[in-house]
């Protein structure tokens, strides 16, 4: 059995924050940010906007493009590291979409690699589990976990959602050729947002162990990042991963119509493209307008490229995500 991408959609918050806006709250400049990262604007959730609403909007657009009813969706995968419910956001999205048959819906947490992992998971569910229509949503709101006084990180991130519908098809039509996935927990020290330890009154449990009680509200620390290490990791691991996925698919580099990387940094994208000898005109990037939107960045950029007519039916895309975990992975797909 095969699987193919049949629709995409995206959504971003209305509040736009420019580099000049950031320069009013931290010691930075439009020049510093745009030269080092390629980012000029980002969108940030505010007021009544919610990540779930954005995810639903992106998913609805993907269903509309695919001409598939919400009732025909049999799996919703919400790739996010910033759910609005600790137990997962996907069931709320399933409900808001009006999927009446109560299809399975669950979250996948793999930071900026989340969407690629979601795509691969969708294919596994279709090939091995008999699923027909799988919605893969990538959505994140890292603005909620950024230290807005830290100029080293707050300039990088934005909020958004993107979605694709992956559908079962005959094997001749298969549109997910191969993938390559990795993680390295040792690299977590370079990029993380860990849970804060509560200050708790110690009480001794009946078996003598010390319990903290009563546990008080928990929260996460802001994003901590060693930018240079993350940069080094990305430019080394991502080209290797794409090469490996191409090899598994039996495809040469020249078969890549579009290189679509997680939109973290212009210099990372350029370095990976150079290593893979993909010319700039075949690289998809919308980083300038949205910053790093984590799990949303690939489906958001794909959606814009499809709707603008850049990516056409039959094109081969090398997509790669990389980020916290550390996690990274590639998928060679046909649109
Ligand atoms: N404005 C002005 N100056 C700044 C800023 C800023 N926003 N941020 C840092 N600086 C200063 C530093 O304080 C430092 O000053 P000093 O030399 O006086 O000490 C100087 O600029 C250099 O700082 P570095 O951190 O060494 O800057 P670097 O050249 O490494 O660039 C950057 C930083 C852009 C973050 C780069 O390391 C990078 O792109 N790394 C990859 C990060 C990334 O993509 N992360 C996302 C991963 S995806 C995910 O999973 C979340």
Short mmCIF file of C-alpha atoms and ligand atoms in Angstrom, two decimals:
data_model
loop_
_atom_site.label_atom_id
_atom_site.label_comp_id
_atom_site.label_asym_id
_atom_site.label_seq_id
_atom_site.Cartn_x
_atom_site.Cartn_y
_atom_site.Cartn_z
CA UNK A 1 0.00 0.00 0.00
CA UNK A 2 1.16 3.54 -0.71
CA UNK A 3 0.47 6.97 0.72
CA UNK A 4 0.41 10.39 -0.87
CA UNK A 5 0.10 14.03 0.13
CA UNK A 6 -3.25 15.36 -1.08
CA UNK A 7 -3.72 18.70 0.68
CA UNK A 8 -1.99 21.33 2.75
CA UNK A 9 -2.89 24.40 4.74
CA UNK A 10 -1.40 26.85 7.21
CA UNK A 11 -2.27 29.62 9.65
CA UNK A 12 -0.33 32.26 11.57
CA UNK A 13 -1.30 34.69 14.33
CA UNK A 14 -2.21 38.22 13.29
CA UNK A 15 0.32 40.00 15.53
CA UNK A 16 3.47 40.71 13.51
CA UNK A 17 6.67 41.54 15.40
CA UNK A 18 9.49 43.04 13.35
CA UNK A 19 13.19 43.18 14.18
CA UNK A 20 12.76 46.89 14.87
CA UNK A 21 9.99 46.06 17.34
CA UNK A 22 12.38 43.69 19.14
CA UNK A 23 15.08 46.35 19.18
CA UNK A 24 12.76 48.32 21.48
CA UNK A 25 12.81 45.59 24.14
CA UNK A 26 16.33 44.08 23.84
CA UNK A 27 19.71 45.43 22.75
CA UNK A 28 19.68 44.33 19.13
CA UNK A 29 19.13 45.68 15.62
CA UNK A 30 17.40 44.75 12.39
CA UNK A 31 20.83 44.50 10.77
CA UNK A 32 22.26 42.09 13.37
CA UNK A 33 19.25 39.80 13.23
CA UNK A 34 18.75 39.76 9.48
CA UNK A 35 22.44 39.28 8.64
CA UNK A 36 22.93 36.43 11.12
CA UNK A 37 19.58 34.69 10.74
CA UNK A 38 17.68 35.91 7.66
CA UNK A 39 14.68 36.70 9.88
CA UNK A 40 12.88 40.06 9.58
CA UNK A 41 9.44 39.40 11.06
CA UNK A 42 7.73 36.78 13.14
CA UNK A 43 4.10 36.23 14.21
CA UNK A 44 3.27 35.91 17.88
CA UNK A 45 0.13 34.55 19.55
CA UNK A 46 -1.72 37.24 21.47
CA UNK A 47 -5.15 38.07 22.81
CA UNK A 48 -7.71 35.44 21.96
CA UNK A 49 -5.52 33.58 19.44
CA UNK A 50 -4.68 30.05 20.49
CA UNK A 51 -2.42 27.40 19.04
CA UNK A 52 -5.36 25.03 18.81
CA UNK A 53 -7.31 27.56 16.73
CA UNK A 54 -4.37 27.98 14.36
CA UNK A 55 -3.98 24.21 14.04
CA UNK A 56 -7.68 23.81 13.27
CA UNK A 57 -7.53 26.55 10.63
CA UNK A 58 -4.52 24.94 8.95
CA UNK A 59 -6.16 21.51 9.08
CA UNK A 60 -9.43 22.81 7.59
CA UNK A 61 -7.53 24.35 4.67
CA UNK A 62 -5.69 21.07 4.05
CA UNK A 63 -8.99 19.14 4.06
CA UNK A 64 -10.53 21.68 1.70
CA UNK A 65 -7.65 21.38 -0.75
CA UNK A 66 -7.85 17.59 -0.56
CA UNK A 67 -11.65 17.69 -0.87
CA UNK A 68 -11.95 15.35 2.08
CA UNK A 69 -14.64 15.73 4.75
CA UNK A 70 -13.63 15.94 8.41
CA UNK A 71 -15.75 12.83 8.97
CA UNK A 72 -13.47 10.85 6.67
CA UNK A 73 -10.34 11.61 8.70
CA UNK A 74 -9.36 8.54 10.68
CA UNK A 75 -6.27 9.84 12.45
CA UNK A 76 -5.12 13.27 13.66
CA UNK A 77 -1.44 13.67 14.52
CA UNK A 78 -0.60 16.95 16.24
CA UNK A 79 3.15 17.53 16.14
CA UNK A 80 3.94 20.08 18.81
CA UNK A 81 6.17 20.73 21.77
CA UNK A 82 3.88 23.46 23.10
CA UNK A 83 0.44 21.85 23.54
CA UNK A 84 -2.26 23.85 25.29
CA UNK A 85 -3.06 20.81 27.40
CA UNK A 86 -0.29 18.87 29.10
CA UNK A 87 -2.07 15.67 28.04
CA UNK A 88 -2.08 16.65 24.40
CA UNK A 89 -3.89 18.99 22.00
CA UNK A 90 -4.86 16.56 19.24
CA UNK A 91 -8.24 15.45 20.67
CA UNK A 92 -9.29 19.11 20.96
CA UNK A 93 -8.42 19.62 17.31
CA UNK A 94 -10.34 16.48 16.35
CA UNK A 95 -13.36 17.84 18.23
CA UNK A 96 -13.12 21.33 16.69
CA UNK A 97 -12.86 19.85 13.20
CA UNK A 98 -16.07 17.93 13.84
CA UNK A 99 -14.69 14.44 13.15
CA UNK A 100 -17.82 12.65 14.35
CA UNK A 101 -16.53 9.06 14.23
CA UNK A 102 -14.13 9.74 17.13
CA UNK A 103 -10.97 8.97 15.19
CA UNK A 104 -7.73 8.51 17.09
CA UNK A 105 -5.93 11.80 17.76
CA UNK A 106 -2.65 12.15 19.60
CA UNK A 107 0.37 14.43 19.95
CA UNK A 108 3.92 13.86 18.77
CA UNK A 109 6.64 15.78 20.64
CA UNK A 110 9.88 16.11 18.74
CA UNK A 111 10.52 19.87 18.61
CA UNK A 112 11.48 21.12 15.14
CA UNK A 113 11.67 17.55 13.78
CA UNK A 114 8.08 16.90 14.81
CA UNK A 115 6.49 17.37 11.41
CA UNK A 116 8.86 15.00 9.59
CA UNK A 117 8.23 12.44 12.30
CA UNK A 118 4.48 13.00 11.91
CA UNK A 119 4.72 12.42 8.18
CA UNK A 120 6.59 9.17 8.69
CA UNK A 121 4.16 8.09 11.43
CA UNK A 122 1.23 8.78 9.10
CA UNK A 123 2.82 6.56 6.45
CA UNK A 124 3.38 3.77 8.98
CA UNK A 125 -0.24 3.97 10.16
CA UNK A 126 -1.47 3.84 6.56
CA UNK A 127 0.84 1.04 5.43
CA UNK A 128 0.62 -1.09 8.55
CA UNK A 129 -2.67 -0.09 10.16
CA UNK A 130 -5.16 0.32 7.35
CA UNK A 131 -5.73 4.03 7.97
CA UNK A 132 -7.06 6.03 5.00
CA UNK A 133 -6.86 9.76 5.74
CA UNK A 134 -4.31 11.01 8.23
CA UNK A 135 -4.08 14.69 9.14
CA UNK A 136 -0.54 15.66 10.10
CA UNK A 137 -0.41 19.04 11.82
CA UNK A 138 2.78 20.84 12.84
CA UNK A 139 2.07 23.70 15.24
CA UNK A 140 4.10 25.47 17.89
CA UNK A 141 4.10 28.55 20.02
CA UNK A 142 7.66 28.85 21.26
CA UNK A 143 7.02 32.52 22.00
CA UNK A 144 5.45 31.27 25.24
CA UNK A 145 8.75 29.70 26.32
CA UNK A 146 11.15 32.38 25.21
CA UNK A 147 12.91 34.67 27.65
CA UNK A 148 11.97 38.03 26.13
CA UNK A 149 14.97 39.62 27.82
CA UNK A 150 17.45 37.20 26.17
CA UNK A 151 18.48 38.68 22.83
CA UNK A 152 20.29 35.45 21.93
CA UNK A 153 17.03 33.50 21.64
CA UNK A 154 13.98 35.80 21.58
CA UNK A 155 14.84 37.08 18.11
CA UNK A 156 14.64 33.60 16.56
CA UNK A 157 11.18 32.22 17.18
CA UNK A 158 7.64 32.74 15.94
CA UNK A 159 4.28 30.96 16.22
CA UNK A 160 2.33 29.21 13.46
CA UNK A 161 0.60 26.04 12.30
CA UNK A 162 0.73 24.00 9.11
CA UNK A 163 -0.99 20.80 8.06
CA UNK A 164 -1.01 18.16 5.34
CA UNK A 165 -3.45 15.38 4.60
CA UNK A 166 -1.75 12.05 3.89
CA UNK A 167 -3.98 9.57 2.10
CA UNK A 168 -3.77 5.85 1.36
CA UNK A 169 -3.27 5.00 -2.32
CA UNK A 170 -2.08 2.20 -4.59
CA UNK A 171 1.61 1.44 -4.30
CA UNK A 172 2.34 2.80 -7.81
CA UNK A 173 1.17 6.22 -6.65
CA UNK A 174 3.24 6.13 -3.44
CA UNK A 175 4.49 9.62 -2.61
CA UNK A 176 6.67 8.96 0.45
CA UNK A 177 9.79 7.41 -1.02
CA UNK A 178 12.05 7.10 2.01
CA UNK A 179 13.01 8.60 5.33
CA UNK A 180 15.87 8.79 7.79
CA UNK A 181 15.35 9.63 11.48
CA UNK A 182 17.72 10.17 14.42
CA UNK A 183 18.07 11.52 17.90
CA UNK A 184 20.95 12.23 20.27
CA UNK A 185 20.00 12.81 23.90
CA UNK A 186 23.55 13.87 24.70
CA UNK A 187 22.98 17.07 22.70
CA UNK A 188 20.02 18.07 24.90
CA UNK A 189 22.41 20.24 26.89
CA UNK A 190 22.74 22.53 23.86
CA UNK A 191 18.99 23.20 23.46
CA UNK A 192 16.28 22.64 26.03
CA UNK A 193 13.38 24.02 28.07
CA UNK A 194 13.28 21.76 31.12
CA UNK A 195 10.61 21.42 33.77
CA UNK A 196 11.22 23.59 36.84
CA UNK A 197 11.66 21.79 40.12
CA UNK A 198 9.01 22.91 42.57
CA UNK A 199 9.96 24.13 45.95
CA UNK A 200 8.08 21.70 48.11
CA UNK A 201 7.73 20.99 51.80
CA UNK A 202 9.35 17.63 52.48
CA UNK A 203 7.17 14.97 54.08
CA UNK A 204 8.23 11.43 54.81
CA UNK A 205 6.07 8.73 53.21
CA UNK A 206 5.02 5.56 55.05
CA UNK A 207 7.97 3.60 53.63
CA UNK A 208 10.45 6.25 54.69
CA UNK A 209 10.95 7.89 51.29
CA UNK A 210 10.80 11.67 51.11
CA UNK A 211 7.85 13.09 49.23
CA UNK A 212 7.43 16.67 48.22
CA UNK A 213 3.92 17.62 49.29
CA UNK A 214 1.73 19.32 48.43
CA UNK A 215 3.06 19.61 44.84
CA UNK A 216 2.50 23.13 43.58
CA UNK A 217 1.93 24.44 40.07
CA UNK A 218 4.67 23.30 37.73
CA UNK A 219 6.18 25.14 34.82
CA UNK A 220 9.00 25.02 32.30
CA UNK A 221 12.11 27.15 32.16
CA UNK A 222 12.63 29.36 29.15
CA UNK A 223 14.47 28.03 26.12
CA UNK A 224 18.20 27.63 26.76
CA UNK A 225 20.36 27.39 23.68
CA UNK A 226 23.99 27.22 22.71
CA UNK A 227 23.55 28.71 19.25
CA UNK A 228 26.98 27.76 17.92
CA UNK A 229 26.59 24.10 18.90
CA UNK A 230 23.10 23.92 17.39
CA UNK A 231 24.42 25.49 14.22
CA UNK A 232 27.29 22.98 14.02
CA UNK A 233 24.95 20.05 14.65
CA UNK A 234 22.51 21.14 11.95
CA UNK A 235 25.02 21.72 9.16
CA UNK A 236 26.71 18.40 9.87
CA UNK A 237 23.74 16.09 10.47
CA UNK A 238 21.11 17.39 8.06
CA UNK A 239 23.01 16.86 4.78
CA UNK A 240 24.04 13.37 5.93
CA UNK A 241 20.43 12.54 6.75
CA UNK A 242 19.14 13.75 3.37
CA UNK A 243 21.91 11.81 1.58
CA UNK A 244 20.91 8.72 3.50
CA UNK A 245 17.20 9.14 2.66
CA UNK A 246 18.06 9.67 -1.02
CA UNK A 247 20.20 6.53 -1.00
CA UNK A 248 17.36 4.49 0.54
CA UNK A 249 15.03 5.78 -2.18
CA UNK A 250 17.62 5.02 -4.86
CA UNK A 251 17.45 8.63 -6.03
CA UNK A 252 20.35 10.94 -7.02
CA UNK A 253 20.71 14.46 -5.61
CA UNK A 254 19.68 15.81 -9.00
CA UNK A 255 16.19 14.35 -8.48
CA UNK A 256 15.46 16.97 -5.79
CA UNK A 257 13.09 19.55 -7.23
CA UNK A 258 12.82 21.36 -3.90
CA UNK A 259 14.89 21.42 -0.74
CA UNK A 260 12.56 22.20 2.15
CA UNK A 261 14.37 22.44 5.48
CA UNK A 262 13.10 23.39 8.89
CA UNK A 263 13.25 27.20 8.81
CA UNK A 264 15.66 27.88 11.66
CA UNK A 265 18.29 30.10 10.16
CA UNK A 266 19.21 31.33 6.66
CA UNK A 267 22.87 30.39 7.13
CA UNK A 268 21.97 26.81 8.08
CA UNK A 269 19.70 26.49 5.04
CA UNK A 270 22.40 27.91 2.72
CA UNK A 271 25.12 25.67 4.18
CA UNK A 272 23.02 22.52 3.78
CA UNK A 273 22.02 23.47 0.23
CA UNK A 274 25.68 24.09 -0.67
CA UNK A 275 26.76 20.72 0.74
CA UNK A 276 24.03 18.97 -1.24
CA UNK A 277 24.78 21.07 -4.34
CA UNK A 278 21.18 22.24 -4.55
CA UNK A 279 21.07 25.66 -6.28
CA UNK A 280 19.37 28.56 -4.41
CA UNK A 281 16.45 28.66 -6.86
CA UNK A 282 15.44 25.18 -5.74
CA UNK A 283 15.41 26.02 -2.03
CA UNK A 284 12.09 26.87 -0.36
CA UNK A 285 12.31 29.48 2.39
CA UNK A 286 9.89 31.84 4.09
CA UNK A 287 11.97 32.30 7.23
CA UNK A 288 12.18 36.04 6.62
CA UNK A 289 8.48 36.49 7.41
CA UNK A 290 7.91 33.97 10.20
CA UNK A 291 11.19 33.18 12.01
CA UNK A 292 11.64 29.70 13.44
CA UNK A 293 8.16 28.25 13.97
CA UNK A 294 9.45 24.85 15.12
CA UNK A 295 7.18 21.96 14.05
CA UNK A 296 5.09 24.33 11.91
CA UNK A 297 7.90 25.58 9.71
CA UNK A 298 7.97 22.82 7.08
CA UNK A 299 4.20 22.55 6.43
CA UNK A 300 3.87 26.36 6.56
CA UNK A 301 6.57 26.83 3.92
CA UNK A 302 5.20 23.93 1.87
CA UNK A 303 1.71 25.41 1.91
CA UNK A 304 2.93 28.81 0.70
CA UNK A 305 5.04 27.18 -2.01
CA UNK A 306 2.13 25.03 -3.23
CA UNK A 307 -0.40 27.87 -3.21
CA UNK A 308 1.98 30.21 -5.02
CA UNK A 309 2.43 27.59 -7.75
CA UNK A 310 6.12 26.93 -7.05
CA UNK A 311 5.62 23.35 -6.01
CA UNK A 312 3.62 21.45 -8.60
CA UNK A 313 2.09 17.99 -8.74
CA UNK A 314 4.79 15.36 -9.27
CA UNK A 315 7.65 17.43 -7.82
CA UNK A 316 10.10 15.66 -5.52
CA UNK A 317 10.81 17.39 -2.22
CA UNK A 318 13.65 16.65 0.20
CA UNK A 319 12.30 17.77 3.58
CA UNK A 320 14.35 17.80 6.78
CA UNK A 321 13.65 18.78 10.35
CA UNK A 322 16.20 19.29 13.12
CA UNK A 323 16.18 20.68 16.59
CA UNK A 324 15.80 20.06 20.28
CA UNK A 325 16.21 16.59 21.65
CA UNK A 326 18.43 16.64 19.75
CA UNK A 327 16.33 15.17 16.96
CA UNK A 328 16.70 15.27 13.20
CA UNK A 329 15.25 13.52 10.21
CA UNK A 330 14.52 13.68 6.50
CA UNK A 331 11.79 12.50 4.20
CA UNK A 332 11.84 12.33 0.43
CA UNK A 333 8.30 12.97 -0.74
CA UNK A 334 6.43 13.66 -3.93
CA UNK A 335 3.83 16.43 -3.95
N1 LIG B 1 21.61 41.27 18.77
C1 LIG B 1 22.83 41.79 18.90
N2 LIG B 1 23.87 41.10 19.41
C2 LIG B 1 23.64 39.84 19.79
C3 LIG B 1 22.38 39.23 19.67
C4 LIG B 1 21.33 40.01 19.15
N3 LIG B 1 20.08 39.52 19.00
N4 LIG B 1 22.46 37.97 20.13
C5 LIG B 1 23.73 37.78 20.51
N5 LIG B 1 24.44 38.91 20.31
C6 LIG B 1 25.84 39.16 20.58
C7 LIG B 1 26.38 38.28 21.69
O1 LIG B 1 26.14 38.83 22.96
C8 LIG B 1 27.85 38.24 21.35
O2 LIG B 1 28.45 39.41 21.79
P1 LIG B 1 29.95 39.41 22.38
O3 LIG B 1 30.82 38.96 21.25
O4 LIG B 1 30.15 40.83 22.79
O5 LIG B 1 29.93 38.45 23.53
C9 LIG B 1 27.87 38.27 19.83
O6 LIG B 1 26.59 38.82 19.43
C10 LIG B 1 28.02 36.90 19.22
O7 LIG B 1 27.08 36.02 19.84
P2 LIG B 1 26.95 34.54 19.43
O8 LIG B 1 25.89 33.86 20.25
O9 LIG B 1 28.31 33.92 19.40
O10 LIG B 1 26.41 34.74 17.93
P3 LIG B 1 26.43 33.75 16.73
O11 LIG B 1 27.26 34.30 15.67
O12 LIG B 1 26.65 32.33 17.15
O13 LIG B 1 24.91 33.88 16.23
C11 LIG B 1 22.83 32.67 16.33
C12 LIG B 1 23.86 33.52 17.09
C13 LIG B 1 22.24 33.53 15.22
C14 LIG B 1 21.74 32.26 17.30
C15 LIG B 1 23.56 31.45 15.72
O14 LIG B 1 24.36 30.81 16.68
C16 LIG B 1 22.58 30.45 15.17
O15 LIG B 1 21.88 30.73 14.23
N6 LIG B 1 22.56 29.24 15.72
C17 LIG B 1 21.56 28.25 15.36
C18 LIG B 1 20.41 28.44 16.27
C19 LIG B 1 19.16 27.79 15.82
O16 LIG B 1 18.86 27.72 14.66
N7 LIG B 1 18.39 27.36 16.81
C20 LIG B 1 17.11 26.81 16.60
C21 LIG B 1 17.19 25.33 16.56
S1 LIG B 1 15.68 24.63 16.21
C22 LIG B 1 14.86 24.20 17.63
O17 LIG B 1 14.72 23.06 17.91
C23 LIG B 1 14.33 25.25 18.55
#
